[in-house]
Amino acid sequence: MKKFVAYLFILLPCLALGQLFPKVPDFKGNIKKVVEKRYGKELATFRKDSGVFKPGAFSGWKYTYLFDENSELAKRINTFQGKVRTEYTYQTETAGSRKIVREKTTDFDSGRKEYVIEYENFLDPEGRVVKVNFWSQLTPQGAKELFLFEVDALYDKAKLIEFTRHNIKTEGDTASGEKCNLFYDSDGRIARIERKDISSGFKTTIHYIYNNRGFVDRYSIDLLAEVQEYGREQIQEIWFKYDRRGNWTRMYWKSGKKNRLEAKRTIRYQ
């Protein structure tokens, strides 16, 4: 479990609630509820060893986000074909120079098994995050385990420009990790993030492109350019459409020359 959780955070930086890695795009404004439906479904065929992928078909997965009176995320419910699979609740507390966000997961597929991910943020006198510890607690009675941490945050005034992320392996080795450098455009927006693997030196680059309203129109992920296979596309592109308040309502992924629907959101405001 520890290895799996760490892998998710390295591969998908926008999952975490307390990390240094930027969350772009994010929820904005006085939101009350968001219902997100995911698309792309594998349909069975007569052959047991094959299927047909339908990119425009509803997958059956629906994510419901619920917010408190301050428009802070309080709960997320994941359902598949109308059945609740997992439920997440969120709690935030501040203690001196630390801000702690706890994400408690209830897994109904495993008989209501509960586990907790805790994001421990350390703040400097200016309120900037300078270090983050990622803890997991697999049972309510179990001990917390550190599985990931981010350190060496470097800022240019309010802009984060560099930090290092370390993944703790099951045997306790902390050598695994990556160095992250952030670059901004002339308007002060994130334009590029470079993630360099510490052990191999291989690099993954994320590019952000903005529309005329200043929202992220799309971002592209160039995965491990040094090991790309000739003739094989390894750049993943994600596109967004927004409502008038700056929250995305459609997300697409590029497949060849086509944009395939990935998700739709219905947003209710307070």
PDB file of C-alpha atoms in Angstrom:
ATOM      1  CA  MET A   1       0.000   0.000   0.000  1.00  0.00           C
ATOM      2  CA  LYS A   2       2.810   2.396   0.954  1.00  0.00           C
ATOM      3  CA  LYS A   3       4.596   1.899  -2.368  1.00  0.00           C
ATOM      4  CA  PHE A   4       1.325   2.289  -4.329  1.00  0.00           C
ATOM      5  CA  VAL A   5       0.360   5.556  -2.602  1.00  0.00           C
ATOM      6  CA  ALA A   6       3.827   7.022  -3.171  1.00  0.00           C
ATOM      7  CA  TYR A   7       3.675   6.053  -6.856  1.00  0.00           C
ATOM      8  CA  LEU A   8       0.397   7.919  -7.295  1.00  0.00           C
ATOM      9  CA  PHE A   9       1.793  11.107  -5.808  1.00  0.00           C
ATOM     10  CA  ILE A  10       4.852  11.025  -8.056  1.00  0.00           C
ATOM     11  CA  LEU A  11       2.887  10.287 -11.221  1.00  0.00           C
ATOM     12  CA  LEU A  12      -0.084  12.573 -10.565  1.00  0.00           C
ATOM     13  CA  PRO A  13       1.070  15.712  -8.762  1.00  0.00           C
ATOM     14  CA  CYS A  14      -2.321  17.400  -8.794  1.00  0.00           C
ATOM     15  CA  LEU A  15      -3.831  14.807  -6.431  1.00  0.00           C
ATOM     16  CA  ALA A  16      -2.388  16.148  -3.196  1.00  0.00           C
ATOM     17  CA  LEU A  17      -3.929  18.823  -0.990  1.00  0.00           C
ATOM     18  CA  GLY A  18      -0.870  20.053   0.864  1.00  0.00           C
ATOM     19  CA  GLN A  19       2.117  19.576  -1.351  1.00  0.00           C
ATOM     20  CA  LEU A  20       4.513  22.104  -2.846  1.00  0.00           C
ATOM     21  CA  PHE A  21       3.724  20.886  -6.345  1.00  0.00           C
ATOM     22  CA  PRO A  22       1.227  23.384  -7.886  1.00  0.00           C
ATOM     23  CA  LYS A  23      -2.419  22.404  -8.269  1.00  0.00           C
ATOM     24  CA  VAL A  24      -3.433  23.764 -11.673  1.00  0.00           C
ATOM     25  CA  PRO A  25      -6.286  24.190 -12.273  1.00  0.00           C
ATOM     26  CA  ASP A  26      -8.111  24.211  -8.924  1.00  0.00           C
ATOM     27  CA  PHE A  27     -11.581  24.988  -7.605  1.00  0.00           C
ATOM     28  CA  LYS A  28     -12.343  28.717  -7.516  1.00  0.00           C
ATOM     29  CA  GLY A  29     -15.028  30.888  -5.935  1.00  0.00           C
ATOM     30  CA  ASN A  30     -18.017  30.160  -3.709  1.00  0.00           C
ATOM     31  CA  ILE A  31     -18.574  26.543  -4.670  1.00  0.00           C
ATOM     32  CA  LYS A  32     -21.159  24.366  -2.920  1.00  0.00           C
ATOM     33  CA  LYS A  33     -21.151  21.131  -4.910  1.00  0.00           C
ATOM     34  CA  VAL A  34     -19.422  19.639  -7.958  1.00  0.00           C
ATOM     35  CA  VAL A  35     -20.514  16.485  -9.777  1.00  0.00           C
ATOM     36  CA  GLU A  36     -17.895  15.091 -12.133  1.00  0.00           C
ATOM     37  CA  LYS A  37     -18.568  12.296 -14.623  1.00  0.00           C
ATOM     38  CA  ARG A  38     -15.757  10.366 -16.298  1.00  0.00           C
ATOM     39  CA  TYR A  39     -15.861   9.159 -19.897  1.00  0.00           C
ATOM     40  CA  GLY A  40     -14.159   6.410 -21.865  1.00  0.00           C
ATOM     41  CA  LYS A  41     -15.379   2.847 -21.509  1.00  0.00           C
ATOM     42  CA  GLU A  42     -14.091  -0.588 -22.455  1.00  0.00           C
ATOM     43  CA  LEU A  43     -16.895  -2.630 -23.995  1.00  0.00           C
ATOM     44  CA  ALA A  44     -16.713  -6.406 -23.998  1.00  0.00           C
ATOM     45  CA  THR A  45     -16.759  -8.360 -27.264  1.00  0.00           C
ATOM     46  CA  PHE A  46     -17.441 -11.983 -28.078  1.00  0.00           C
ATOM     47  CA  ARG A  47     -13.751 -12.720 -27.591  1.00  0.00           C
ATOM     48  CA  LYS A  48     -12.802 -12.946 -23.919  1.00  0.00           C
ATOM     49  CA  ASP A  49      -9.300 -11.615 -24.516  1.00  0.00           C
ATOM     50  CA  SER A  50     -10.313  -8.384 -26.254  1.00  0.00           C
ATOM     51  CA  GLY A  51     -12.572  -5.368 -25.966  1.00  0.00           C
ATOM     52  CA  VAL A  52     -13.577  -2.196 -27.776  1.00  0.00           C
ATOM     53  CA  PHE A  53     -12.721   1.155 -26.206  1.00  0.00           C
ATOM     54  CA  LYS A  54     -15.433   3.818 -26.619  1.00  0.00           C
ATOM     55  CA  PRO A  55     -13.904   7.204 -25.712  1.00  0.00           C
ATOM     56  CA  GLY A  56     -17.229   9.080 -25.684  1.00  0.00           C
ATOM     57  CA  ALA A  57     -19.160   6.592 -23.535  1.00  0.00           C
ATOM     58  CA  PHE A  58     -19.882   7.280 -19.861  1.00  0.00           C
ATOM     59  CA  SER A  59     -17.547   5.057 -17.865  1.00  0.00           C
ATOM     60  CA  GLY A  60     -19.934   4.648 -14.936  1.00  0.00           C
ATOM     61  CA  TRP A  61     -17.624   6.590 -12.605  1.00  0.00           C
ATOM     62  CA  LYS A  62     -18.971   9.713 -10.906  1.00  0.00           C
ATOM     63  CA  TYR A  63     -17.179  11.911  -8.360  1.00  0.00           C
ATOM     64  CA  THR A  64     -19.170  14.217  -6.086  1.00  0.00           C
ATOM     65  CA  TYR A  65     -17.327  17.032  -4.281  1.00  0.00           C
ATOM     66  CA  LEU A  66     -19.023  18.738  -1.337  1.00  0.00           C
ATOM     67  CA  PHE A  67     -17.818  22.014   0.162  1.00  0.00           C
ATOM     68  CA  ASP A  68     -18.378  23.738   3.517  1.00  0.00           C
ATOM     69  CA  GLU A  69     -19.742  27.270   4.043  1.00  0.00           C
ATOM     70  CA  ASN A  70     -16.260  28.686   3.336  1.00  0.00           C
ATOM     71  CA  SER A  71     -16.070  26.817   0.007  1.00  0.00           C
ATOM     72  CA  GLU A  72     -13.371  24.507   1.390  1.00  0.00           C
ATOM     73  CA  LEU A  73     -13.515  20.908   0.210  1.00  0.00           C
ATOM     74  CA  ALA A  74     -15.145  18.810   2.953  1.00  0.00           C
ATOM     75  CA  LYS A  75     -16.041  15.504   1.298  1.00  0.00           C
ATOM     76  CA  ARG A  76     -15.638  13.563  -1.938  1.00  0.00           C
ATOM     77  CA  ILE A  77     -17.752  10.543  -2.888  1.00  0.00           C
ATOM     78  CA  ASN A  78     -16.746   8.160  -5.685  1.00  0.00           C
ATOM     79  CA  THR A  79     -19.482   5.996  -7.189  1.00  0.00           C
ATOM     80  CA  PHE A  80     -19.427   3.438  -9.968  1.00  0.00           C
ATOM     81  CA  GLN A  81     -22.711   2.602 -11.719  1.00  0.00           C
ATOM     82  CA  GLY A  82     -24.641   4.175  -8.849  1.00  0.00           C
ATOM     83  CA  LYS A  83     -22.826   2.291  -6.072  1.00  0.00           C
ATOM     84  CA  VAL A  84     -20.614   4.134  -3.579  1.00  0.00           C
ATOM     85  CA  ARG A  85     -17.075   2.749  -3.798  1.00  0.00           C
ATOM     86  CA  THR A  86     -15.034   5.203  -1.735  1.00  0.00           C
ATOM     87  CA  GLU A  87     -15.692   8.242   0.413  1.00  0.00           C
ATOM     88  CA  TYR A  88     -13.150  10.884   1.410  1.00  0.00           C
ATOM     89  CA  THR A  89     -13.502  13.431   4.208  1.00  0.00           C
ATOM     90  CA  TYR A  90     -11.128  16.345   4.793  1.00  0.00           C
ATOM     91  CA  GLN A  91     -10.044  18.181   7.920  1.00  0.00           C
ATOM     92  CA  THR A  92      -7.611  21.084   8.224  1.00  0.00           C
ATOM     93  CA  GLU A  93      -5.912  22.424  11.342  1.00  0.00           C
ATOM     94  CA  THR A  94      -3.170  24.972  11.998  1.00  0.00           C
ATOM     95  CA  ALA A  95      -0.698  24.607  14.860  1.00  0.00           C
ATOM     96  CA  GLY A  96       1.940  27.325  15.020  1.00  0.00           C
ATOM     97  CA  SER A  97       4.049  27.137  11.862  1.00  0.00           C
ATOM     98  CA  ARG A  98       2.371  23.921  10.699  1.00  0.00           C
ATOM     99  CA  LYS A  99      -0.753  23.432   8.612  1.00  0.00           C
ATOM    100  CA  ILE A 100      -2.083  19.879   8.607  1.00  0.00           C
ATOM    101  CA  VAL A 101      -4.626  18.502   6.129  1.00  0.00           C
ATOM    102  CA  ARG A 102      -6.054  15.030   6.766  1.00  0.00           C
ATOM    103  CA  GLU A 103      -7.785  12.964   4.115  1.00  0.00           C
ATOM    104  CA  LYS A 104      -9.692  10.019   5.561  1.00  0.00           C
ATOM    105  CA  THR A 105     -10.723   7.368   3.053  1.00  0.00           C
ATOM    106  CA  THR A 106     -13.494   4.851   3.583  1.00  0.00           C
ATOM    107  CA  ASP A 107     -13.202   1.980   1.112  1.00  0.00           C
ATOM    108  CA  PHE A 108     -16.619   0.303   0.819  1.00  0.00           C
ATOM    109  CA  ASP A 109     -15.272  -2.354  -1.556  1.00  0.00           C
ATOM    110  CA  SER A 110     -13.134  -3.625   1.321  1.00  0.00           C
ATOM    111  CA  GLY A 111     -15.872  -3.725   3.931  1.00  0.00           C
ATOM    112  CA  ARG A 112     -15.632  -0.044   4.986  1.00  0.00           C
ATOM    113  CA  LYS A 113     -11.890  -0.209   5.522  1.00  0.00           C
ATOM    114  CA  GLU A 114     -10.549   3.172   6.634  1.00  0.00           C
ATOM    115  CA  TYR A 115      -7.131   4.749   6.180  1.00  0.00           C
ATOM    116  CA  VAL A 116      -5.740   8.282   6.444  1.00  0.00           C
ATOM    117  CA  ILE A 117      -3.319  10.359   4.377  1.00  0.00           C
ATOM    118  CA  GLU A 118      -1.929  13.372   6.257  1.00  0.00           C
ATOM    119  CA  TYR A 119      -0.210  16.356   4.629  1.00  0.00           C
ATOM    120  CA  GLU A 120       1.984  18.159   7.162  1.00  0.00           C
ATOM    121  CA  ASN A 121       2.954  21.598   5.806  1.00  0.00           C
ATOM    122  CA  PHE A 122       5.711  23.640   7.448  1.00  0.00           C
ATOM    123  CA  LEU A 123       5.380  27.402   6.908  1.00  0.00           C
ATOM    124  CA  ASP A 124       7.965  30.176   7.041  1.00  0.00           C
ATOM    125  CA  PRO A 125       7.253  33.571   8.716  1.00  0.00           C
ATOM    126  CA  GLU A 126       5.734  34.803   5.442  1.00  0.00           C
ATOM    127  CA  GLY A 127       3.279  31.902   5.316  1.00  0.00           C
ATOM    128  CA  ARG A 128       5.014  30.109   2.458  1.00  0.00           C
ATOM    129  CA  VAL A 129       5.274  26.332   2.502  1.00  0.00           C
ATOM    130  CA  VAL A 130       8.928  25.290   2.870  1.00  0.00           C
ATOM    131  CA  LYS A 131       8.564  21.584   3.649  1.00  0.00           C
ATOM    132  CA  VAL A 132       5.849  18.934   3.428  1.00  0.00           C
ATOM    133  CA  ASN A 133       5.674  15.516   5.064  1.00  0.00           C
ATOM    134  CA  PHE A 134       3.270  12.911   3.670  1.00  0.00           C
ATOM    135  CA  TRP A 135       2.048  10.386   6.232  1.00  0.00           C
ATOM    136  CA  SER A 136      -0.128   7.299   5.818  1.00  0.00           C
ATOM    137  CA  GLN A 137      -2.089   5.483   8.521  1.00  0.00           C
ATOM    138  CA  LEU A 138      -3.520   2.253   7.184  1.00  0.00           C
ATOM    139  CA  THR A 139      -5.725   1.409  10.203  1.00  0.00           C
ATOM    140  CA  PRO A 140      -7.315   3.628  12.894  1.00  0.00           C
ATOM    141  CA  GLN A 141      -5.137   1.934  15.531  1.00  0.00           C
ATOM    142  CA  GLY A 142      -1.990   1.724  13.404  1.00  0.00           C
ATOM    143  CA  ALA A 143       1.057   3.956  13.519  1.00  0.00           C
ATOM    144  CA  LYS A 144       1.660   6.715  10.973  1.00  0.00           C
ATOM    145  CA  GLU A 145       4.303   6.042   8.318  1.00  0.00           C
ATOM    146  CA  LEU A 146       6.199   8.690   6.390  1.00  0.00           C
ATOM    147  CA  PHE A 147       6.166   7.728   2.696  1.00  0.00           C
ATOM    148  CA  LEU A 148       7.049  10.983   0.913  1.00  0.00           C
ATOM    149  CA  PHE A 149       8.526  14.381   1.783  1.00  0.00           C
ATOM    150  CA  GLU A 150       9.319  17.624  -0.024  1.00  0.00           C
ATOM    151  CA  VAL A 151      12.186  19.876   1.072  1.00  0.00           C
ATOM    152  CA  ASP A 152      14.652  22.569  -0.072  1.00  0.00           C
ATOM    153  CA  ALA A 153      11.921  24.932  -1.229  1.00  0.00           C
ATOM    154  CA  LEU A 154      13.379  28.021  -2.897  1.00  0.00           C
ATOM    155  CA  TYR A 155      11.288  31.117  -3.573  1.00  0.00           C
ATOM    156  CA  ASP A 156      11.700  34.249  -5.662  1.00  0.00           C
ATOM    157  CA  LYS A 157       9.579  36.510  -3.456  1.00  0.00           C
ATOM    158  CA  ALA A 158       6.148  34.795  -3.514  1.00  0.00           C
ATOM    159  CA  LYS A 159       6.940  32.460  -6.411  1.00  0.00           C
ATOM    160  CA  LEU A 160       8.157  28.934  -5.743  1.00  0.00           C
ATOM    161  CA  ILE A 161      10.987  28.183  -8.181  1.00  0.00           C
ATOM    162  CA  GLU A 162      12.587  24.988  -6.869  1.00  0.00           C
ATOM    163  CA  PHE A 163      12.129  22.081  -4.451  1.00  0.00           C
ATOM    164  CA  THR A 164      13.109  18.433  -4.035  1.00  0.00           C
ATOM    165  CA  ARG A 165      10.741  15.524  -3.522  1.00  0.00           C
ATOM    166  CA  HIS A 166      11.901  12.257  -1.938  1.00  0.00           C
ATOM    167  CA  ASN A 167      10.049   8.956  -2.054  1.00  0.00           C
ATOM    168  CA  ILE A 168      10.711   6.654   0.898  1.00  0.00           C
ATOM    169  CA  LYS A 169      11.067   3.059  -0.212  1.00  0.00           C
ATOM    170  CA  THR A 170       9.710   0.172   1.847  1.00  0.00           C
ATOM    171  CA  GLU A 171      13.165  -0.550   3.287  1.00  0.00           C
ATOM    172  CA  GLY A 172      13.527   3.079   4.419  1.00  0.00           C
ATOM    173  CA  ASP A 173      15.832   4.333   1.639  1.00  0.00           C
ATOM    174  CA  THR A 174      15.216   8.014   0.820  1.00  0.00           C
ATOM    175  CA  ALA A 175      17.541   8.283  -2.194  1.00  0.00           C
ATOM    176  CA  SER A 176      14.673   7.889  -4.658  1.00  0.00           C
ATOM    177  CA  GLY A 177      13.131  11.173  -5.716  1.00  0.00           C
ATOM    178  CA  GLU A 178      13.138  14.111  -8.089  1.00  0.00           C
ATOM    179  CA  LYS A 179      14.271  17.715  -8.347  1.00  0.00           C
ATOM    180  CA  CYS A 180      11.558  20.112  -9.486  1.00  0.00           C
ATOM    181  CA  ASN A 181      12.164  23.498 -11.116  1.00  0.00           C
ATOM    182  CA  LEU A 182       9.337  25.925 -11.884  1.00  0.00           C
ATOM    183  CA  PHE A 183       9.411  28.618 -14.588  1.00  0.00           C
ATOM    184  CA  TYR A 184       6.981  31.540 -15.033  1.00  0.00           C
ATOM    185  CA  ASP A 185       5.827  33.683 -17.948  1.00  0.00           C
ATOM    186  CA  SER A 186       5.897  37.501 -18.105  1.00  0.00           C
ATOM    187  CA  ASP A 187       2.510  37.647 -16.339  1.00  0.00           C
ATOM    188  CA  GLY A 188       3.817  35.632 -13.381  1.00  0.00           C
ATOM    189  CA  ARG A 189       1.963  32.438 -14.304  1.00  0.00           C
ATOM    190  CA  ILE A 190       3.506  28.977 -14.259  1.00  0.00           C
ATOM    191  CA  ALA A 191       4.698  28.233 -17.786  1.00  0.00           C
ATOM    192  CA  ARG A 192       6.814  25.124 -17.293  1.00  0.00           C
ATOM    193  CA  ILE A 193       7.753  22.601 -14.624  1.00  0.00           C
ATOM    194  CA  GLU A 194      10.767  20.341 -15.043  1.00  0.00           C
ATOM    195  CA  ARG A 195      10.967  17.179 -12.923  1.00  0.00           C
ATOM    196  CA  LYS A 196      14.381  15.533 -12.959  1.00  0.00           C
ATOM    197  CA  ASP A 197      14.812  12.061 -11.494  1.00  0.00           C
ATOM    198  CA  ILE A 198      17.651  12.140  -8.955  1.00  0.00           C
ATOM    199  CA  SER A 199      19.047   8.681  -9.661  1.00  0.00           C
ATOM    200  CA  SER A 200      18.753   8.473 -13.465  1.00  0.00           C
ATOM    201  CA  GLY A 201      18.809  12.135 -14.489  1.00  0.00           C
ATOM    202  CA  PHE A 202      15.794  11.550 -16.758  1.00  0.00           C
ATOM    203  CA  LYS A 203      13.449  14.504 -17.058  1.00  0.00           C
ATOM    204  CA  THR A 204       9.680  14.973 -17.376  1.00  0.00           C
ATOM    205  CA  THR A 205       8.453  18.418 -18.470  1.00  0.00           C
ATOM    206  CA  ILE A 206       4.983  19.895 -17.972  1.00  0.00           C
ATOM    207  CA  HIS A 207       3.987  22.895 -20.126  1.00  0.00           C
ATOM    208  CA  TYR A 208       1.039  25.187 -19.284  1.00  0.00           C
ATOM    209  CA  ILE A 209      -0.784  27.179 -21.982  1.00  0.00           C
ATOM    210  CA  TYR A 210      -3.303  29.888 -21.022  1.00  0.00           C
ATOM    211  CA  ASN A 211      -6.365  31.295 -22.778  1.00  0.00           C
ATOM    212  CA  ASN A 212      -7.205  35.002 -23.136  1.00  0.00           C
ATOM    213  CA  ARG A 213      -9.022  34.927 -19.774  1.00  0.00           C
ATOM    214  CA  GLY A 214      -5.920  33.777 -17.948  1.00  0.00           C
ATOM    215  CA  PHE A 215      -7.139  30.220 -17.318  1.00  0.00           C
ATOM    216  CA  VAL A 216      -5.135  27.102 -18.179  1.00  0.00           C
ATOM    217  CA  ASP A 217      -6.339  26.231 -21.676  1.00  0.00           C
ATOM    218  CA  ARG A 218      -4.265  23.063 -21.752  1.00  0.00           C
ATOM    219  CA  TYR A 219      -1.171  21.451 -20.364  1.00  0.00           C
ATOM    220  CA  SER A 220       1.131  18.901 -21.911  1.00  0.00           C
ATOM    221  CA  ILE A 221       3.310  16.329 -20.169  1.00  0.00           C
ATOM    222  CA  ASP A 222       6.482  15.217 -21.940  1.00  0.00           C
ATOM    223  CA  LEU A 223       7.243  11.932 -20.178  1.00  0.00           C
ATOM    224  CA  LEU A 224      10.896  10.938 -19.755  1.00  0.00           C
ATOM    225  CA  ALA A 225      12.074  12.395 -23.062  1.00  0.00           C
ATOM    226  CA  GLU A 226      15.434  10.607 -22.833  1.00  0.00           C
ATOM    227  CA  VAL A 227      13.843   7.147 -23.080  1.00  0.00           C
ATOM    228  CA  GLN A 228      11.153   7.802 -25.671  1.00  0.00           C
ATOM    229  CA  GLU A 229      10.780   5.191 -28.361  1.00  0.00           C
ATOM    230  CA  TYR A 230      11.201   6.307 -31.957  1.00  0.00           C
ATOM    231  CA  GLY A 231       7.844   6.841 -33.661  1.00  0.00           C
ATOM    232  CA  ARG A 232       5.886   6.533 -30.427  1.00  0.00           C
ATOM    233  CA  GLU A 233       3.963   9.482 -28.987  1.00  0.00           C
ATOM    234  CA  GLN A 234       4.799  10.031 -25.323  1.00  0.00           C
ATOM    235  CA  ILE A 235       3.490  13.562 -24.906  1.00  0.00           C
ATOM    236  CA  GLN A 236       0.163  13.645 -23.102  1.00  0.00           C
ATOM    237  CA  GLU A 237      -2.008  16.724 -23.682  1.00  0.00           C
ATOM    238  CA  ILE A 238      -4.973  17.745 -21.513  1.00  0.00           C
ATOM    239  CA  TRP A 239      -7.449  20.471 -22.587  1.00  0.00           C
ATOM    240  CA  PHE A 240     -10.081  22.371 -20.591  1.00  0.00           C
ATOM    241  CA  LYS A 241     -13.266  24.379 -21.100  1.00  0.00           C
ATOM    242  CA  TYR A 242     -14.412  26.769 -18.370  1.00  0.00           C
ATOM    243  CA  ASP A 243     -17.522  28.398 -16.990  1.00  0.00           C
ATOM    244  CA  ARG A 244     -17.776  32.162 -16.425  1.00  0.00           C
ATOM    245  CA  ARG A 245     -16.319  31.863 -12.903  1.00  0.00           C
ATOM    246  CA  GLY A 246     -13.102  30.184 -13.962  1.00  0.00           C
ATOM    247  CA  ASN A 247     -13.820  26.542 -13.084  1.00  0.00           C
ATOM    248  CA  TRP A 248     -13.425  23.895 -15.749  1.00  0.00           C
ATOM    249  CA  THR A 249     -16.547  22.067 -16.897  1.00  0.00           C
ATOM    250  CA  ARG A 250     -15.026  19.897 -19.651  1.00  0.00           C
ATOM    251  CA  MET A 251     -11.696  18.101 -19.760  1.00  0.00           C
ATOM    252  CA  TYR A 252     -10.295  16.437 -22.885  1.00  0.00           C
ATOM    253  CA  TRP A 253      -7.227  14.369 -23.722  1.00  0.00           C
ATOM    254  CA  LYS A 254      -5.627  14.403 -27.134  1.00  0.00           C
ATOM    255  CA  SER A 255      -5.550  11.175 -29.121  1.00  0.00           C
ATOM    256  CA  GLY A 256      -3.903  11.654 -32.502  1.00  0.00           C
ATOM    257  CA  LYS A 257      -5.635  14.644 -34.070  1.00  0.00           C
ATOM    258  CA  LYS A 258      -8.799  14.287 -31.955  1.00  0.00           C
ATOM    259  CA  ASN A 259      -9.690  15.636 -28.525  1.00  0.00           C
ATOM    260  CA  ARG A 260     -11.405  12.901 -26.518  1.00  0.00           C
ATOM    261  CA  LEU A 261     -13.782  13.754 -23.687  1.00  0.00           C
ATOM    262  CA  GLU A 262     -12.276  12.780 -20.333  1.00  0.00           C
ATOM    263  CA  ALA A 263     -14.685  14.395 -17.851  1.00  0.00           C
ATOM    264  CA  LYS A 264     -17.688  16.698 -17.438  1.00  0.00           C
ATOM    265  CA  ARG A 265     -18.457  18.768 -14.366  1.00  0.00           C
ATOM    266  CA  THR A 266     -21.704  20.291 -13.133  1.00  0.00           C
ATOM    267  CA  ILE A 267     -20.971  23.028 -10.595  1.00  0.00           C
ATOM    268  CA  ARG A 268     -23.362  24.554  -8.025  1.00  0.00           C
ATOM    269  CA  TYR A 269     -22.354  27.798  -6.365  1.00  0.00           C
ATOM    270  CA  GLN A 270     -23.382  29.140  -2.967  1.00  0.00           C
TER     271      GLN A 270
END
